[in-house]
XYZ file of C-alpha atoms in Angstrom:
642
model
C 104.315 77.525 28.192
C 105.790 80.457 30.307
C 107.849 78.822 33.698
C 107.645 80.413 37.124
C 110.604 80.163 38.615
C 110.476 79.880 43.019
C 113.058 82.526 44.322
C 115.526 80.136 46.459
C 114.612 80.492 50.287
C 117.475 82.500 52.428
C 119.221 81.066 54.460
C 118.552 79.974 57.839
C 119.685 82.297 60.260
C 118.850 81.066 64.625
C 118.607 85.525 65.030
C 114.916 84.363 63.211
C 113.732 82.252 66.260
C 114.954 84.048 68.738
C 113.581 87.509 66.901
C 110.201 85.498 66.697
C 109.665 84.529 70.313
C 110.285 88.625 71.259
C 107.382 89.216 68.810
C 105.168 86.171 70.856
C 105.837 88.216 74.054
C 104.811 92.025 72.548
C 101.694 90.478 70.714
C 98.678 92.318 70.322
C 97.381 91.570 67.244
C 95.814 89.017 65.475
C 97.614 84.940 65.030
C 98.482 85.383 61.444
C 100.567 88.728 62.417
C 102.710 85.922 64.177
C 102.159 82.562 62.273
C 101.363 81.001 58.280
C 98.314 79.606 58.933
C 96.522 77.765 55.814
C 93.068 79.701 54.919
C 91.054 76.923 55.360
C 91.605 76.317 58.809
C 87.832 76.260 60.856
C 86.626 78.969 62.983
C 86.493 76.268 66.241
C 89.874 74.848 64.983
C 91.053 78.729 64.847
C 89.653 79.602 68.955
C 91.837 76.262 69.946
C 94.761 77.183 68.260
C 94.592 80.253 69.635
C 94.074 78.878 73.348
C 97.075 76.146 72.879
C 99.802 79.159 71.561
C 98.098 81.403 74.726
C 99.112 77.996 77.032
C 102.776 77.513 76.049
C 103.477 81.096 76.082
C 102.646 81.225 79.706
C 104.258 77.612 79.921
C 107.626 78.602 77.918
C 107.358 81.770 76.422
C 107.645 83.980 79.636
C 108.898 87.786 79.388
C 111.516 86.171 82.485
C 112.839 83.319 80.803
C 116.085 83.612 79.315
C 116.184 81.928 75.955
C 119.022 80.337 74.012
C 119.085 78.421 70.120
C 121.386 74.683 70.873
C 120.251 73.495 67.394
C 118.592 74.047 63.975
C 118.372 72.418 60.995
C 117.375 73.307 57.286
C 115.797 71.755 54.438
C 114.529 73.712 51.308
C 111.606 76.137 51.896
C 111.300 74.417 56.246
C 113.284 74.434 58.921
C 113.410 73.766 62.381
C 115.093 74.716 66.086
C 115.193 73.413 69.485
C 114.941 76.326 71.720
C 116.409 75.936 75.768
C 114.936 78.344 77.985
C 116.069 78.555 81.555
C 113.924 81.107 84.289
C 116.862 83.080 86.623
C 114.622 82.436 89.106
C 114.391 79.054 89.367
C 117.269 77.055 89.118
C 115.652 74.044 88.705
C 113.435 74.876 85.119
C 115.004 73.924 81.855
C 112.843 73.779 78.625
C 113.047 72.933 74.998
C 111.171 74.179 72.762
C 110.827 73.511 69.090
C 109.675 75.637 66.179
C 109.538 75.314 62.981
C 109.655 77.477 60.091
C 108.605 78.320 56.733
C 109.819 80.483 53.699
C 107.010 82.349 52.005
C 106.619 85.969 50.732
C 110.671 86.233 50.721
C 110.812 85.625 54.342
C 110.586 82.848 57.075
C 107.023 82.817 59.082
C 106.950 80.616 62.214
C 104.560 77.227 62.187
C 101.910 77.860 65.011
C 102.529 74.368 66.951
C 105.317 73.537 68.411
C 107.546 70.985 66.474
C 104.920 69.887 63.320
C 104.353 72.380 60.585
C 100.088 71.065 60.509
C 98.282 74.476 59.826
C 100.479 76.351 57.368
C 99.601 74.248 54.224
C 103.212 75.100 52.797
C 104.692 73.088 50.065
C 101.401 71.193 49.233
C 102.048 70.614 45.927
C 105.759 71.732 45.753
C 108.220 68.874 44.657
C 110.009 67.336 48.051
C 107.911 69.704 50.628
C 106.565 66.745 51.945
C 109.640 64.970 52.586
C 111.370 67.269 54.006
C 108.513 68.515 56.210
C 108.909 65.217 57.701
C 112.444 64.716 58.021
C 112.293 67.605 60.203
C 109.469 66.903 62.425
C 111.437 63.420 63.061
C 114.783 64.636 63.657
C 113.510 67.528 66.267
C 111.664 65.018 67.759
C 114.383 62.858 68.309
C 117.131 65.722 68.822
C 114.505 67.500 71.656
C 114.659 64.422 73.214
C 118.177 63.844 74.164
C 119.197 67.923 74.049
C 116.342 68.402 77.190
C 118.070 65.429 79.495
C 121.610 66.495 78.525
C 120.379 70.368 79.406
C 118.841 68.968 82.750
C 122.154 66.946 83.544
C 124.012 69.932 82.652
C 122.049 72.073 84.950
C 122.189 69.822 88.109
C 125.511 69.737 87.953
C 125.642 73.342 87.833
C 123.364 73.244 90.618
C 126.049 71.262 92.524
C 128.569 73.487 92.426
C 126.532 77.070 93.514
C 124.757 74.940 96.618
C 128.181 74.036 97.669
C 129.190 77.511 98.885
C 126.489 77.344 101.153
C 127.759 74.463 102.610
C 131.541 75.462 102.884
C 132.250 75.420 106.993
C 131.563 78.322 108.756
C 128.414 78.792 107.186
C 125.113 78.098 109.531
C 124.403 74.657 107.644
C 128.028 73.239 108.347
C 128.590 75.041 111.437
C 125.562 76.594 113.015
C 122.602 75.136 115.703
C 119.908 73.903 114.368
C 118.097 77.344 115.405
C 120.715 78.658 113.366
C 119.869 76.750 110.191
C 116.691 77.658 110.697
C 117.255 81.187 111.181
C 119.781 81.083 108.270
C 116.374 79.945 105.948
C 114.180 82.495 106.888
C 116.832 84.902 106.055
C 117.184 83.199 102.323
C 113.763 83.590 102.003
C 113.449 87.623 102.635
C 116.323 88.170 100.718
C 114.779 85.810 97.855
C 117.973 83.809 97.133
C 116.381 81.017 95.875
C 119.601 78.589 95.607
C 119.957 79.577 99.088
C 116.474 78.323 100.206
C 117.794 74.939 97.746
C 120.973 74.590 99.988
C 119.232 74.285 103.530
C 115.908 71.281 102.166
C 116.503 67.559 99.845
C 113.640 66.496 99.407
C 112.098 68.960 99.214
C 113.326 70.860 96.206
C 110.679 71.035 94.122
C 108.272 72.735 96.853
C 110.974 75.733 97.138
C 111.348 75.976 93.834
C 107.799 76.036 93.165
C 106.493 78.140 94.914
C 108.780 81.061 95.392
C 108.015 82.092 92.100
C 103.882 81.980 92.466
C 102.219 85.043 93.617
C 99.464 82.613 94.869
C 101.583 80.411 96.960
C 101.485 80.143 100.479
C 105.817 81.157 99.850
C 105.072 84.618 99.187
C 103.883 85.445 101.973
C 107.503 84.201 103.340
C 109.219 86.347 100.620
C 107.992 89.344 102.303
C 109.683 91.434 104.240
C 106.640 93.064 106.045
C 105.714 90.317 108.412
C 108.490 90.057 112.054
C 109.401 86.293 112.861
C 111.714 84.823 115.293
C 112.588 80.978 116.905
C 110.788 80.330 119.613
C 112.060 78.404 123.314
C 112.213 75.224 123.023
C 109.589 73.071 124.615
C 111.245 69.674 124.091
C 109.383 69.269 120.588
C 112.432 66.294 119.709
C 113.992 67.343 116.242
C 111.842 70.305 115.775
C 112.630 74.538 115.972
C 109.313 76.321 116.214
C 109.149 79.124 114.097
C 106.696 82.154 115.062
C 105.666 84.708 112.684
C 103.487 87.582 112.550
C 101.838 89.941 109.912
C 100.408 93.236 111.596
C 98.036 93.704 108.423
C 96.487 90.534 107.757
C 93.447 88.334 110.025
C 94.857 85.955 111.774
C 97.983 87.866 112.436
C 100.279 84.880 113.819
C 101.568 81.807 113.662
C 104.117 78.754 114.554
C 105.752 76.991 111.644
C 107.605 74.084 112.968
C 110.587 72.847 111.221
C 111.958 69.400 111.434
C 115.849 68.942 111.435
C 117.889 66.055 110.194
C 121.814 65.359 109.612
C 122.905 64.613 106.351
C 126.526 64.328 104.680
C 127.662 66.381 108.365
C 125.044 69.657 107.494
C 121.814 70.413 108.655
C 118.738 69.596 106.243
C 115.470 71.344 106.984
C 112.450 69.462 106.098
C 109.993 72.290 105.099
C 106.397 72.380 106.762
C 102.927 71.103 105.456
C 101.922 74.949 105.366
C 104.822 75.084 102.686
C 103.782 72.506 100.472
C 102.897 73.409 96.903
C 99.911 71.269 96.747
C 98.575 73.763 99.517
C 97.399 77.248 97.196
C 95.822 79.928 99.406
C 96.631 82.501 102.183
C 99.575 81.712 104.511
C 97.986 83.164 107.955
C 94.486 81.846 106.953
C 96.572 78.253 106.544
C 98.660 79.103 109.739
C 95.164 79.356 112.297
C 93.588 75.776 111.143
C 97.286 74.519 113.032
C 96.218 71.162 111.788
C 99.910 69.784 111.739
C 100.864 71.768 114.458
C 102.290 69.585 117.390
C 100.482 70.226 120.875
C 102.878 72.082 122.831
C 102.862 74.126 119.733
C 99.075 74.853 119.640
C 99.018 75.708 123.400
C 101.119 78.606 122.626
C 99.808 80.024 119.360
C 97.756 82.552 121.094
C 100.539 84.201 123.203
C 103.079 84.252 119.743
C 103.271 88.291 119.658
C 104.684 88.059 122.855
C 106.548 85.151 122.215
C 108.184 87.128 118.829
C 108.677 90.504 120.904
C 110.839 88.625 123.738
C 113.041 86.755 121.424
C 113.912 88.897 118.855
C 117.590 90.783 119.451
C 116.889 94.644 119.465
C 119.948 95.102 116.276
C 122.193 97.114 117.618
C 123.090 100.806 116.283
C 125.977 102.927 118.076
C 124.475 106.636 117.734
C 121.621 108.489 117.645
C 122.158 109.386 113.697
C 123.000 105.611 112.911
C 119.530 104.477 114.356
C 117.505 107.592 111.985
C 119.424 106.736 108.657
C 118.429 102.743 109.575
C 114.562 104.387 109.704
C 115.075 105.646 106.328
C 116.070 102.382 105.296
C 113.266 100.172 106.587
C 110.759 102.350 105.967
C 111.785 102.665 101.981
C 111.953 98.640 101.832
C 108.895 98.402 104.146
C 111.115 95.906 106.408
C 108.887 95.387 109.438
C 111.320 93.028 110.856
C 114.170 95.035 111.434
C 111.922 98.246 111.871
C 110.571 96.348 114.848
C 114.394 95.033 116.123
C 115.086 98.692 116.503
C 112.664 98.840 119.666
C 113.435 97.182 122.954
C 110.763 95.328 124.564
C 111.989 95.049 127.262
C 112.170 98.284 129.566
C 109.968 101.440 129.444
C 111.159 104.794 128.814
C 109.376 107.802 129.978
C 109.304 106.221 133.981
C 112.245 105.567 134.463
C 112.965 102.745 132.649
C 111.298 100.172 134.385
C 110.608 96.885 133.361
C 107.321 96.469 130.640
C 104.446 94.700 131.892
C 102.370 92.279 129.517
C 99.491 94.996 129.440
C 102.871 98.041 128.996
C 103.729 95.505 125.950
C 100.309 95.661 123.798
C 100.635 99.534 124.346
C 103.901 99.468 123.268
C 103.218 97.427 120.301
C 100.096 98.978 119.060
C 102.091 102.431 119.163
C 104.737 101.004 116.715
C 102.413 99.493 114.321
C 100.357 102.873 113.928
C 103.928 104.582 114.177
C 104.931 102.131 111.211
C 101.826 101.998 109.486
C 102.442 106.024 109.347
C 106.746 105.902 108.195
C 105.618 103.029 105.239
C 103.272 104.876 103.121
C 104.347 103.627 99.644
C 103.022 106.785 97.461
C 105.082 109.229 100.507
C 108.517 107.786 98.507
C 110.298 110.704 99.697
C 112.143 110.661 103.513
C 114.024 113.017 104.997
C 114.897 114.810 108.572
C 114.011 118.348 108.221
C 114.134 119.347 112.130
C 116.423 118.026 115.472
C 116.212 119.060 119.210
C 119.469 117.210 121.122
C 119.326 116.362 124.777
C 122.193 115.027 126.949
C 120.231 111.653 126.194
C 117.872 111.886 123.660
C 117.178 113.240 120.213
C 113.914 114.524 118.855
C 113.291 115.226 115.116
C 110.805 115.370 112.750
C 110.239 112.745 109.772
C 108.293 114.086 106.991
C 107.597 111.968 103.839
C 106.197 113.018 100.589
C 106.680 112.077 96.179
C 108.152 113.837 93.509
C 103.824 114.405 92.101
C 102.535 116.196 95.117
C 106.036 118.111 96.399
C 103.808 120.267 98.594
C 101.955 118.275 100.178
C 104.461 117.218 103.252
C 103.230 114.642 106.431
C 105.067 115.217 108.748
C 105.768 112.722 112.038
C 107.823 113.124 115.193
C 109.727 110.667 116.278
C 112.099 110.704 119.405
C 114.678 107.955 120.532
C 116.383 107.842 123.465
C 119.627 106.069 124.858
C 119.269 103.607 127.182
C 122.746 102.767 128.498
C 123.430 100.183 126.178
C 121.775 101.326 122.349
C 119.814 103.832 121.011
C 116.579 102.958 120.520
C 112.797 104.072 119.164
C 110.256 105.732 121.757
C 107.474 104.260 119.112
C 104.112 105.592 121.769
C 106.226 109.787 122.329
C 104.284 112.027 120.730
C 104.357 115.730 120.807
C 100.771 115.606 123.524
C 101.236 117.156 126.341
C 100.269 113.349 128.432
C 104.218 112.097 128.477
C 106.309 112.178 132.210
C 107.820 115.626 132.292
C 111.099 113.902 133.205
C 112.500 114.183 130.056
C 110.859 116.656 127.987
C 107.975 119.326 130.070
C 105.122 120.274 128.579
C 107.191 124.313 128.155
C 109.475 121.811 126.073
C 107.085 120.225 123.864
C 105.415 123.976 122.873
C 108.215 124.574 121.631
C 108.900 121.785 120.231
C 105.674 121.612 118.018
C 106.155 125.482 117.206
C 109.922 124.417 116.032
C 108.649 121.136 113.396
C 105.801 124.040 111.892
C 108.948 126.236 110.830
C 110.687 123.751 109.754
C 107.991 123.260 106.609
C 108.201 126.300 105.266
C 112.183 126.526 105.543
C 112.019 123.589 103.516
C 110.206 124.697 100.859
C 112.088 127.953 100.736
C 114.645 125.307 100.717
C 113.603 123.386 97.045
C 112.529 126.546 95.281
C 116.409 127.750 95.684
C 117.205 125.153 94.003
C 115.456 126.874 90.142
C 117.162 129.753 88.859
C 115.482 133.571 88.592
C 113.475 132.843 85.450
C 112.235 136.884 85.535
C 115.711 137.799 85.327
C 117.392 135.375 83.287
C 119.604 136.945 80.070
C 118.007 134.783 77.504
C 119.956 133.670 74.011
C 119.420 133.287 70.272
C 118.576 129.698 69.219
C 119.733 127.968 66.448
C 117.906 124.571 64.876
C 121.510 122.097 65.273
C 120.669 123.393 69.055
C 117.577 120.605 68.501
C 119.638 117.484 70.173
C 120.817 119.652 72.850
C 117.257 120.190 73.966
C 115.947 117.014 73.769
C 118.359 115.716 76.028
C 117.863 118.342 78.187
C 114.275 117.441 78.524
C 114.945 113.462 79.239
C 117.719 114.523 81.680
C 114.401 116.042 83.251
C 112.597 114.207 83.013
C 115.358 110.391 83.961
C 115.485 112.978 87.622
C 111.475 113.200 88.058
C 111.040 109.162 87.757
C 114.591 108.637 90.435
C 112.314 111.515 92.766
C 115.446 113.177 92.286
C 113.669 116.135 93.006
C 116.502 118.542 94.119
C 118.278 117.668 90.628
C 114.497 118.397 88.844
C 114.262 121.792 90.344
C 117.264 122.785 89.346
C 117.312 122.121 85.993
C 113.602 125.236 85.492
C 113.189 128.918 86.093
C 110.932 130.101 88.666
C 108.638 132.955 86.107
C 105.764 133.013 88.420
C 105.363 135.255 91.742
C 103.572 132.514 93.728
C 106.673 129.954 93.929
C 104.219 127.525 94.007
C 103.146 127.112 90.685
C 107.086 125.434 90.191
C 106.608 122.941 92.709
C 103.148 121.924 91.331
C 104.567 122.194 87.636
C 107.083 119.367 89.316
C 104.424 117.261 90.656
C 102.011 117.473 87.457
C 105.128 116.576 85.347
C 105.896 113.571 88.190
C 102.118 112.337 87.716
C 102.722 112.572 83.884
C 105.069 110.415 82.924
C 104.333 107.306 85.636
C 100.241 108.198 85.166
C 98.409 104.124 84.657
C 95.620 105.478 83.286
C 98.315 107.667 80.022
C 100.864 106.981 78.131
C 103.376 110.744 77.437
C 106.295 110.568 74.898
C 108.041 113.893 73.642
C 105.993 114.309 70.273
C 108.329 116.746 68.570
C 110.001 120.341 69.316
C 109.459 123.750 67.925
C 112.210 126.298 67.422
C 112.004 129.931 67.858
C 114.157 133.434 68.150
C 114.570 132.429 71.834
C 112.368 129.745 72.966
C 111.950 125.842 71.895
C 108.588 124.423 72.582
C 108.814 120.740 73.483
C 105.963 119.513 72.476
C 104.645 116.122 74.439
C 101.605 113.858 73.408
C 99.201 112.262 75.993
C 97.952 109.235 75.179
C 95.034 107.890 77.881
C 94.721 104.177 77.743
C 90.986 104.201 77.138
C 91.591 105.770 73.630
C 88.930 108.465 74.673
C 91.314 111.454 74.301
C 94.572 112.202 73.255
C 96.399 116.434 75.050
C 99.166 118.238 73.483
C 101.182 120.092 76.024
C 103.454 122.338 75.337
C 106.719 123.539 77.354
C 108.866 126.189 77.377
C 112.679 125.430 77.106
C 115.038 128.672 76.848
C 119.545 129.029 77.089
C 120.229 131.824 79.471
C 124.582 133.018 78.550
C 125.090 131.896 82.604
C 122.658 128.916 82.604
C 123.107 126.682 80.525
C 118.830 125.303 79.231
C 116.120 125.923 81.487
C 112.568 124.944 81.478
C 109.769 127.087 81.950
C 107.072 126.286 84.039
C 104.295 128.337 81.566
C 102.716 124.875 80.341
C 100.423 125.893 77.054
C 97.760 123.014 76.551
C 96.395 122.746 73.739
C 92.577 123.801 73.901
C 89.541 121.092 73.283
C 87.318 122.726 75.275
C 86.581 125.263 78.409
C 88.575 124.158 81.185
C 92.352 123.756 78.780
C 91.509 127.327 77.278
C 90.911 128.875 80.980
C 94.346 127.536 82.746
C 95.746 129.120 79.329
C 94.542 132.100 80.035
C 94.958 132.577 83.477
C 98.895 131.547 82.411
C 99.338 133.919 79.452
C 97.802 136.829 81.569
C 100.109 135.998 84.890
C 103.667 135.939 82.190
C 102.194 139.087 81.328
C 102.590 140.960 84.208
C 105.659 139.180 85.158
C 107.854 138.503 81.896
C 109.200 140.706 79.761
C 107.177 141.913 76.260
C 109.709 140.079 74.312
C 110.021 136.887 75.707
C 105.518 137.224 74.991
C 105.482 138.026 71.746
C 107.969 134.667 71.468
C 106.193 132.547 72.746
C 102.694 133.500 71.773
C 104.272 132.631 67.880
C 105.149 129.996 69.270
C 101.953 128.637 70.354
C 99.709 129.600 67.034
C 102.565 127.285 65.330
C 101.716 124.482 67.696
C 98.024 124.681 67.586
C 98.037 124.701 63.790
C 100.717 122.147 63.738
C 98.551 120.545 66.641
C 94.727 121.076 64.367
C 96.471 119.564 61.410
C 97.096 116.084 62.993
C 94.221 115.807 64.872
C 92.151 116.476 60.629
C 94.467 113.854 59.419
C 94.427 111.508 61.743
C 90.306 112.027 62.156
C 90.258 111.694 58.563
C 92.327 107.589 58.848
C 89.196 106.747 60.767
C 86.757 107.928 57.888
C 85.419 110.415 60.144
């Protein structure tokens, strides 16, 4: 009788559990790819299991969590491991997860259900296997509870130490007024400092910890900077600090939050408003519009909140016009409406002698400020810089342009006027270049002159950008060798990194201008930027074809709906005095008539602008590129049974 000896299981390694968690987070295939599941499990049970595992992944195995192995045991072909789960965003979150693993087919594979070996069918006919499974399941049941309690105690002890720094002498919670304590709470929300928020409250810690993590929670509004707020004047509501909030791009846009404060151990403790409790889910402004929990005195002033906020805000003091202009760039990039509003003086006018604003003029200024904010804070135009400035004794008028790496030819221009009102520099949001302002500051003749200079600055800007690239038509090209392949790849990766980081000038510094139409270079950079951040396709560096004096970087672009695959060849050269450079003469694999016409136009222009030798080398490489892609597509179709 033949005897089959089963190979002894490999010694359990805790890293196996962490590797398994990573695979669960990235899972895209069937359950059997990740777990060991018995062949006889019925379809309805598999559906239940799929839902169960999806719930476990969502609750305990999120990609935002941190994992560490606390304890593990191995008995024969079975191992059980206890993993600690922590959330860096939530200092009150601590869970333990129990994972079972079975040794089969020379590797450890996970049991599908936490803490038990059900549905695996491993070791059914193996002597001692049942005892091992039951012993490990009993051990993990007891040990995971003990470690959960121990972990929670350790977590709370560590949290108390973290909270203590927010309550030291001199901090608003200890030595500030009630208003200063609430202002500190709002600042912690803006900074997304969960520990700081927890330090402000006591009984409401759960609502804070849960609320700040939920995108659907009313908290999600307070954690953004795209709104403004102010501590409102006290109207005699005992123990309450009222905060007016204004959301410029929502409806209804204004409301009041009531914070109640008490003292505990020498520090202010804040009780958060009912509208911030985690049981209330939905849109923040719409909840405020109900005003169900407001004191009667506050309900009367809800409709006037915007004016109250504007008059209550302290203007950010700036010592120079340059400081104010730099701050404008920062608040626009960070979508920080609250700081933007504080760069404006809301008490006096600027274009008619500095008189105090009437209520109607205040509304007009706010409308102008909001209209300007919408132009400044456009996310798509992520690059902002000043192209032109005109200075007087008490004013600076400048032209701010916005553009993106994907559309460098399109400049959105915005004139900005800042004035010195004898105490600080301030933005004048209602200013335009139209001839409808009081001439005491800028005459019609001056405005016309400024309009002309601003248009000229745009043209100069594009010329400045193009100067970053070398003249490709005068480069002396050096021979390339196979050994340079890694350096060429590293050079191209650096080029793409500059584009991804919106460093347009650095990206252009990697290129050579080979066209008689300079805008072609900017269009090429823009196309690269779109390609590498496209939400509908995935680009990757596929290969490099080496030629005598040209290397072709081959890009593979796969569309996420799997409708098609594109291949693009990007020429790279090396010159004696300028190092590696990318030529903007990209060649697309010709799927159809569109690519063919575009390639023909590009090659025709190359014939008139680049020497004969370069064109001959390039055409040879293009033939190799086309043959290579043809073969790859042929093999791909063969693998798909076509």
